[in-house]
Coordinates of C-alpha atoms and ligand atoms in Angstrom, one line a residue:
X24 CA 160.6 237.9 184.1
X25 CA 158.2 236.2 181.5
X26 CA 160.8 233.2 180.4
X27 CA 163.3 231.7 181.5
X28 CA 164.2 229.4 178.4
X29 CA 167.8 230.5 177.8
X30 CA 170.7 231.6 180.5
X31 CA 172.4 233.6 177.2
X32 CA 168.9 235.6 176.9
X33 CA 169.4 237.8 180.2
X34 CA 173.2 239.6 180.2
X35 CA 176.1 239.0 182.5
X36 CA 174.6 241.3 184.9
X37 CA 171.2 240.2 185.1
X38 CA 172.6 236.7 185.7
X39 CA 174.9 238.1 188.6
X40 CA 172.0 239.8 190.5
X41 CA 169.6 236.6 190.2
X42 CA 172.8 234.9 192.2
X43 CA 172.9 238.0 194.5
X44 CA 169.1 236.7 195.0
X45 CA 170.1 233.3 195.2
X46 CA 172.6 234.2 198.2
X47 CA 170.2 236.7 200.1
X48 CA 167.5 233.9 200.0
X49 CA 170.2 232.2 201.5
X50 CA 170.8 234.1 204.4
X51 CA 167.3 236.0 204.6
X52 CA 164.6 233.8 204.0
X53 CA 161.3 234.8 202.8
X54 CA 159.2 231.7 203.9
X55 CA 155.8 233.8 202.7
X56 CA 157.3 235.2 199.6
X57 CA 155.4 233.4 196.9
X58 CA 152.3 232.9 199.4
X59 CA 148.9 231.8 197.2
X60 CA 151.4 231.1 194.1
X61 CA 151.3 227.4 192.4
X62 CA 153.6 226.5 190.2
X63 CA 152.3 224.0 187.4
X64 CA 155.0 221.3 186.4
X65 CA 155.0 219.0 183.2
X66 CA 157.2 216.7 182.9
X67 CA 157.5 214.5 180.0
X68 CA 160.9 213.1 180.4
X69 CA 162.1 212.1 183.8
X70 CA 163.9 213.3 186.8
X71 CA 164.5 213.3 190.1
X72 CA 166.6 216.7 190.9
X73 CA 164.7 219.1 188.9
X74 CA 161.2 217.8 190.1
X75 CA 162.1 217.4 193.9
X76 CA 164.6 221.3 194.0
X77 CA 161.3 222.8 192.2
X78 CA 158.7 221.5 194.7
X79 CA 161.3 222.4 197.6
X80 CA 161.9 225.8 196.0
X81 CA 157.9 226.6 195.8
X82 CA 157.7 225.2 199.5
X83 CA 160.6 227.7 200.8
X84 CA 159.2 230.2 199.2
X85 CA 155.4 229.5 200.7
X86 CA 153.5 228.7 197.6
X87 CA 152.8 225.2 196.2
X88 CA 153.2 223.3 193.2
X89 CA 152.0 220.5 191.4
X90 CA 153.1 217.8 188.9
X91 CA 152.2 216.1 186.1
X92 CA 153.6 213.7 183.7
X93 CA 152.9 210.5 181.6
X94 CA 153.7 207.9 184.4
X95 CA 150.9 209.5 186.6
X96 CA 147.2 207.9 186.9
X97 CA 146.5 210.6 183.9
X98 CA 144.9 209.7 180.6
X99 CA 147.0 208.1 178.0
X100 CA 149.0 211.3 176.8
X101 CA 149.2 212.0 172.9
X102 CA 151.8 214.3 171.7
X103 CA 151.8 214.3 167.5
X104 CA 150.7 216.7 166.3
X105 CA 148.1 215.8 163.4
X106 CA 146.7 212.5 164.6
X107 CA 143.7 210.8 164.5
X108 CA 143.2 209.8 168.0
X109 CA 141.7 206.2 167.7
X110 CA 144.7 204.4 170.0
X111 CA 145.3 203.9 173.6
X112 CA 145.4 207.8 174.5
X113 CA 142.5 210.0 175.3
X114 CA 143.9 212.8 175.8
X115 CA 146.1 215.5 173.3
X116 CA 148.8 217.6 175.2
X117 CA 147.7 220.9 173.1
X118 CA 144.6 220.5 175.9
X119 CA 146.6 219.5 178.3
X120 CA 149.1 222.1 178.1
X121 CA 146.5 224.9 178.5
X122 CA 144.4 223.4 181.2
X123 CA 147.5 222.4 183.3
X124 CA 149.2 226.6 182.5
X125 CA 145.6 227.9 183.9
X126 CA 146.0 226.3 187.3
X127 CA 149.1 228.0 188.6
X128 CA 150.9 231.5 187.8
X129 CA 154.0 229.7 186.1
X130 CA 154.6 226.7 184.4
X131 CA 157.8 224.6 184.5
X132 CA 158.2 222.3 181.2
X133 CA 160.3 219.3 181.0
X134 CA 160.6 217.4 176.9
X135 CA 163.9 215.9 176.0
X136 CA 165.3 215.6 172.7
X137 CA 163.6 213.3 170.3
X138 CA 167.6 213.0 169.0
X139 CA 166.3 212.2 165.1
X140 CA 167.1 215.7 163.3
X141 CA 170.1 218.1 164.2
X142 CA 168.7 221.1 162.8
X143 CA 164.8 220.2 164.6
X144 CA 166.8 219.8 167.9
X145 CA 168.7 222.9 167.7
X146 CA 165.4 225.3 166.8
X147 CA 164.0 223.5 169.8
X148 CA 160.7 223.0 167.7
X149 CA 159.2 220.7 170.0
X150 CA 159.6 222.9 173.5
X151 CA 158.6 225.8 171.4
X152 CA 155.7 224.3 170.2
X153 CA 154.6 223.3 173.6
X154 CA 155.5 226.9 175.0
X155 CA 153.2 228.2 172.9
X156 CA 150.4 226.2 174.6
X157 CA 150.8 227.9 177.8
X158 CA 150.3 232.0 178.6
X159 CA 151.6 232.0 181.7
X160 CA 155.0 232.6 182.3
X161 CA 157.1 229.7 181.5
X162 CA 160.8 227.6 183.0
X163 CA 162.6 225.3 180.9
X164 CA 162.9 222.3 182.9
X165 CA 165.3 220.8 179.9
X166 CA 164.7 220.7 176.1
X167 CA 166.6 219.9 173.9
X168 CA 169.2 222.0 173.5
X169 CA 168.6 224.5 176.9
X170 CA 169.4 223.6 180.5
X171 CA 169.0 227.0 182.1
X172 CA 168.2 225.9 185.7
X173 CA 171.3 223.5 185.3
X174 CA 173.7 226.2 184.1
X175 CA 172.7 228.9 186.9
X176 CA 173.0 226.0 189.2
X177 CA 176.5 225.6 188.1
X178 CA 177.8 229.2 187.7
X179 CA 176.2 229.9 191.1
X180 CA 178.4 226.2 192.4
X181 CA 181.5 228.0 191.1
X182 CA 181.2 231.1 192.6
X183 CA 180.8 229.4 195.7
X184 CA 183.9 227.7 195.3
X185 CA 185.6 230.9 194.6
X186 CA 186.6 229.3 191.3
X187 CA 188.3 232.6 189.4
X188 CA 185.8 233.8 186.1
X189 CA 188.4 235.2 184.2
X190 CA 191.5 233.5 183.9
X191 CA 189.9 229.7 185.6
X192 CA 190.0 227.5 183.2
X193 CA 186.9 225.3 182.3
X194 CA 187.3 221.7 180.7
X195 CA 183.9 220.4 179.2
X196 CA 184.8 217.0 179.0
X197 CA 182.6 214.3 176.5
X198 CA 182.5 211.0 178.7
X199 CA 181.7 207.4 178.0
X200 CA 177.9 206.2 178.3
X201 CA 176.3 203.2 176.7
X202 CA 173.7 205.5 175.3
X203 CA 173.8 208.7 172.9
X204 CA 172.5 211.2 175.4
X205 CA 171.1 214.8 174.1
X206 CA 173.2 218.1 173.8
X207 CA 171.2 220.0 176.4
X208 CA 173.7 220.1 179.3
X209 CA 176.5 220.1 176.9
X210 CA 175.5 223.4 175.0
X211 CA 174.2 225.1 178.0
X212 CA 177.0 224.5 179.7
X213 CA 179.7 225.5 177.1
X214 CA 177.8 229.3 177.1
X215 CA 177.4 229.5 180.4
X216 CA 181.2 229.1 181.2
X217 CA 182.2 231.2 178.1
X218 CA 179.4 233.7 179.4
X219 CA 181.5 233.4 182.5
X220 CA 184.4 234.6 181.0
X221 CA 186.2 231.6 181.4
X222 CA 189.5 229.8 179.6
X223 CA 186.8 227.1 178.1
X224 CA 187.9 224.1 176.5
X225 CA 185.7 221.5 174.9
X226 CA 187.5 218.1 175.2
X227 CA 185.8 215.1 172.9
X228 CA 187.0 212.5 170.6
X229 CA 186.5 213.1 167.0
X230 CA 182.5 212.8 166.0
X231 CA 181.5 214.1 169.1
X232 CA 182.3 217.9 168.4
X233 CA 179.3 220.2 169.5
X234 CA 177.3 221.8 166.8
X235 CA 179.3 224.7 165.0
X236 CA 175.9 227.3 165.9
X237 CA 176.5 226.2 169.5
X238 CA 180.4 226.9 169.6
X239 CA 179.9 230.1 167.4
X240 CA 177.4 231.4 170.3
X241 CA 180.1 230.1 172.9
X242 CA 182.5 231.7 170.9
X243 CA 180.6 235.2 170.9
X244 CA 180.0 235.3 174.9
X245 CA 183.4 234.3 175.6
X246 CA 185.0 237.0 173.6
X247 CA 182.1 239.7 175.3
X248 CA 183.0 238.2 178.8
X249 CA 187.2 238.5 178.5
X250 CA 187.1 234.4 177.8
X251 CA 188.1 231.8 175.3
X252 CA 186.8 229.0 173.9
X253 CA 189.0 226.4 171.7
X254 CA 188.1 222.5 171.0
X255 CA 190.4 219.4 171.8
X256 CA 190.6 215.7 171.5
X257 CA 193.8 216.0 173.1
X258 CA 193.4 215.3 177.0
X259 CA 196.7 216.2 178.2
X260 CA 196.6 219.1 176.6
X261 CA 192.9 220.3 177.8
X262 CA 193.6 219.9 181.5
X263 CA 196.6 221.8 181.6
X264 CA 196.3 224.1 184.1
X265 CA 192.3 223.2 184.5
X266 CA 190.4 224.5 187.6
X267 CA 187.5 222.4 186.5
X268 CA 186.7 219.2 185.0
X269 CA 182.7 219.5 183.7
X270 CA 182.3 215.6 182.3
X271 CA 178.8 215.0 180.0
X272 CA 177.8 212.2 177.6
X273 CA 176.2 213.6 174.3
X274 CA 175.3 212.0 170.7
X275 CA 177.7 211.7 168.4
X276 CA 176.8 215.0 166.1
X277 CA 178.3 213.3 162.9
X278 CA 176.2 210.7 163.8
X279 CA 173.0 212.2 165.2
X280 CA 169.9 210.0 164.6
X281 CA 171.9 207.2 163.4
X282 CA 171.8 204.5 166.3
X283 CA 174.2 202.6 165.1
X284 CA 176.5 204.7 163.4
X285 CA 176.9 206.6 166.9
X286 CA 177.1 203.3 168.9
X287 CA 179.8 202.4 166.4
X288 CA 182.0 205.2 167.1
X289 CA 181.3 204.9 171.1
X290 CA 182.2 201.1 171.4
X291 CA 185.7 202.1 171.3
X292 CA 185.7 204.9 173.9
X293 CA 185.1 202.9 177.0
X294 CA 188.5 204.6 178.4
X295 CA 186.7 208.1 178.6
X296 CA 185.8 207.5 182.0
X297 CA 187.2 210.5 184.2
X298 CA 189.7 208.9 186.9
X299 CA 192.8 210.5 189.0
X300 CA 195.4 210.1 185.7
X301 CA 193.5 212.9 183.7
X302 CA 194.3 215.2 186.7
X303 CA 197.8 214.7 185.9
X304 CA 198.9 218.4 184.7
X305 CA 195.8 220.2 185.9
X306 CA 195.6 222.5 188.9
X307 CA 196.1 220.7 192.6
X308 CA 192.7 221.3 193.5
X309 CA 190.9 220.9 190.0
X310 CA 187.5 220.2 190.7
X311 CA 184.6 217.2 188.8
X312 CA 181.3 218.9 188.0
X313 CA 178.8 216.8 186.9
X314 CA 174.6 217.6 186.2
X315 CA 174.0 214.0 187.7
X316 CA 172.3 211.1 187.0
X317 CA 176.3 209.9 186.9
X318 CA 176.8 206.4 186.0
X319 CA 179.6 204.9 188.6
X320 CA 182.7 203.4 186.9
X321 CA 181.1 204.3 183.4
X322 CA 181.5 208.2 183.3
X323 CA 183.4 208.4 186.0
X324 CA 185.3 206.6 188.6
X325 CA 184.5 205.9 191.9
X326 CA 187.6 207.4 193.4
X327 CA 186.5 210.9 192.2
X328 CA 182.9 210.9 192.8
X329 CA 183.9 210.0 196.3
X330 CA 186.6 211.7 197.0
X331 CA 187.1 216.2 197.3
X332 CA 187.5 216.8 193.6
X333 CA 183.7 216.3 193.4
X334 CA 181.1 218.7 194.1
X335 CA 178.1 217.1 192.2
X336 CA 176.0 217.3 195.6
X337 CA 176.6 220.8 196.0
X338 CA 175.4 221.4 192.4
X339 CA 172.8 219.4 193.4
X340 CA 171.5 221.3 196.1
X341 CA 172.1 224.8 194.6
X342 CA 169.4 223.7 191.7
X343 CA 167.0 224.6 194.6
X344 CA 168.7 227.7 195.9
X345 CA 169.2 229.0 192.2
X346 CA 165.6 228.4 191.2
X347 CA 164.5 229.6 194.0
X348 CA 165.4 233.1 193.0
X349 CA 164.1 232.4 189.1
X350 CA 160.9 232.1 190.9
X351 CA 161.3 234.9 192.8
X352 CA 162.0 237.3 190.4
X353 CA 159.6 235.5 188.3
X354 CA 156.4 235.3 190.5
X355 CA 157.0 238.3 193.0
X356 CA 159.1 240.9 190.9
Ligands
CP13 N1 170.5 217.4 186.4 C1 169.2 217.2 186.3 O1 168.4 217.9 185.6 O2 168.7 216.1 187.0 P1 167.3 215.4 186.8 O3 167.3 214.9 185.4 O4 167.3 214.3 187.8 O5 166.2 216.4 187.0

């Protein structure tokens, strides 16, 4: 494996036996594994789970990693292209890029959205332009439109859970946030249910809908996989039946780039914060996914997060156990 940018670029089956890895790593661990492997990590936007379940994952595995990103004692960082470099920063990230790639045998990239252009965001032009800085093999730690490690996490969460592939029934629910967020973890999650062959349903109020290419490509694996994707701003409806509630904040896409435009439309959905009432018609023992960072009471309510709906720590901790095997197959073979 020379990428691993996209969960839709490897087949149902390739996905299924790098979760077979996932689970022998599991119960057979190979502490020497990755022995004399580094694993470069650039991270431009922040995190806490992908940069800690990376490092762990390298550690498990017995190589090593490193990290670098802006907030480190590094020079200033500059990342437009075409500049005259006369400010604060001394350094350009087409040199960084390189230098960090030739340290290790992979390189793990984190660059969110800049959220001004649709169209820009959907090519991922700005992760692909910094992919093409490194020639080592490359992870997508989050663009911004791809999730990968995120979506393997959660496929590998449900099958854990024993939650049924064809026939469960997947809610991707928009949520409340006092920011518009990027459309990473949404889009990567709509495929990778539909790639699941799940019943998927994408629950938002109206300006939030996902970008048609997105829902086409949802569309596409769903109908390959023996699932269904439809779209909703009817709740009720949605969770009928649902085995799992997935809740995300994204920009509005009628709005995108438009601050205020999208902060006008969100002002008045302050009551799309997932509590016990939206469970009403769905399955018993409907479950609350979530990527985390979560905000409490704002996203979601307490009662949930707390109580056994939720399993955002156990998608937590399979980020680690699912990467561990990208790496695998990635570094060893
Ligand atoms: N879910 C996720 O990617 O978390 P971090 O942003 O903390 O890495």
């Amino acid at each position: 494996m020379k990428r691993f940018n996209d969960l839709t670029d490897f087949s149902t089956q390739e996905i299924k036996s790098l979760l077979k890895l996932a689970s022998r790593l599991e119960q057979k661990p190979e502490p020497r594994a990755l022995e004399g492997k580094v694993l470069s990590l650039l991270f431009l936007s922040p995190s806490l789970r992908t940069l800690a379940s990376f490092q762990a994952a390298m550690s498990k595995l017995g190589g090593s990693s490193f990290v670098i990103s802006p907030d480190m004692s590094i020079h200033g960082l500059e990342t437009r292209p075409g500049i005259v470099m006369d400010g604060e920063a001394a350094e350009h990230i087409r040199e960084a890029v390189p230098v960090i790639a030739s340290y290790g045998d992979a390189i793990g990239i984190r660059a969110f959205a800049e959220r001004k252009n649709l169209e820009q965001d959907l090519a991922d032009r700005e992760f692909e332009s910094l992919a093409s800085l490194a020639n080592v093999p490359l992870i997508n730690m989050e663009s911004a439109i791809q999730h990968p490690c995120q979506s393997l996490a959660d496929w590998k969460t449900m099958d854990d859970l024993k939650i049924p592939s064809n026939g469960g029934r997947f809610v991707l629910s928009w949520a409340y946030h006092p920011k518009a967020l990027p459309l990473a973890v949404p889009s990567s999650t709509v495929r990778m249910a539909a790639q699941r062959g799940m019943d998927v349903v994408v629950l938002r109020p109206p300006g939030f809908e996902l970008p048609s290419k997105i829902m086409q490509d949802a569309k596409r694996l769903a109908t390959e996989n023996g699932g269904n994707v439809s779209e909703t701003d009817n709740r009720h409806e949605a969770m009928e039946g649902a085995n799992v509630i997935y809740a995300k904040s994204w920009s509005s896409t009628s709005h995108y780039g438009d601050r205020l435009g999208d902060q006008a439309l969100r002002e008045n959905l302050l009551d799309w914060c997932v509590d016990e009432p939206w469970f009403d018609n769905s399955r018993e023992d409907c479950r609350f996914m979530h990527c985390l960072p979560v905000r409490r009471g704002v996203v979601v309510a307490d009662r949930i997060l707390d109580g056994p709906r939720s399993v955002v720590i156990q998608e937590a901790n399979n980020r680690m156990k699912a990467q561990m095997a990208v790496l695998h197959r990635m570094l060893k073979g």
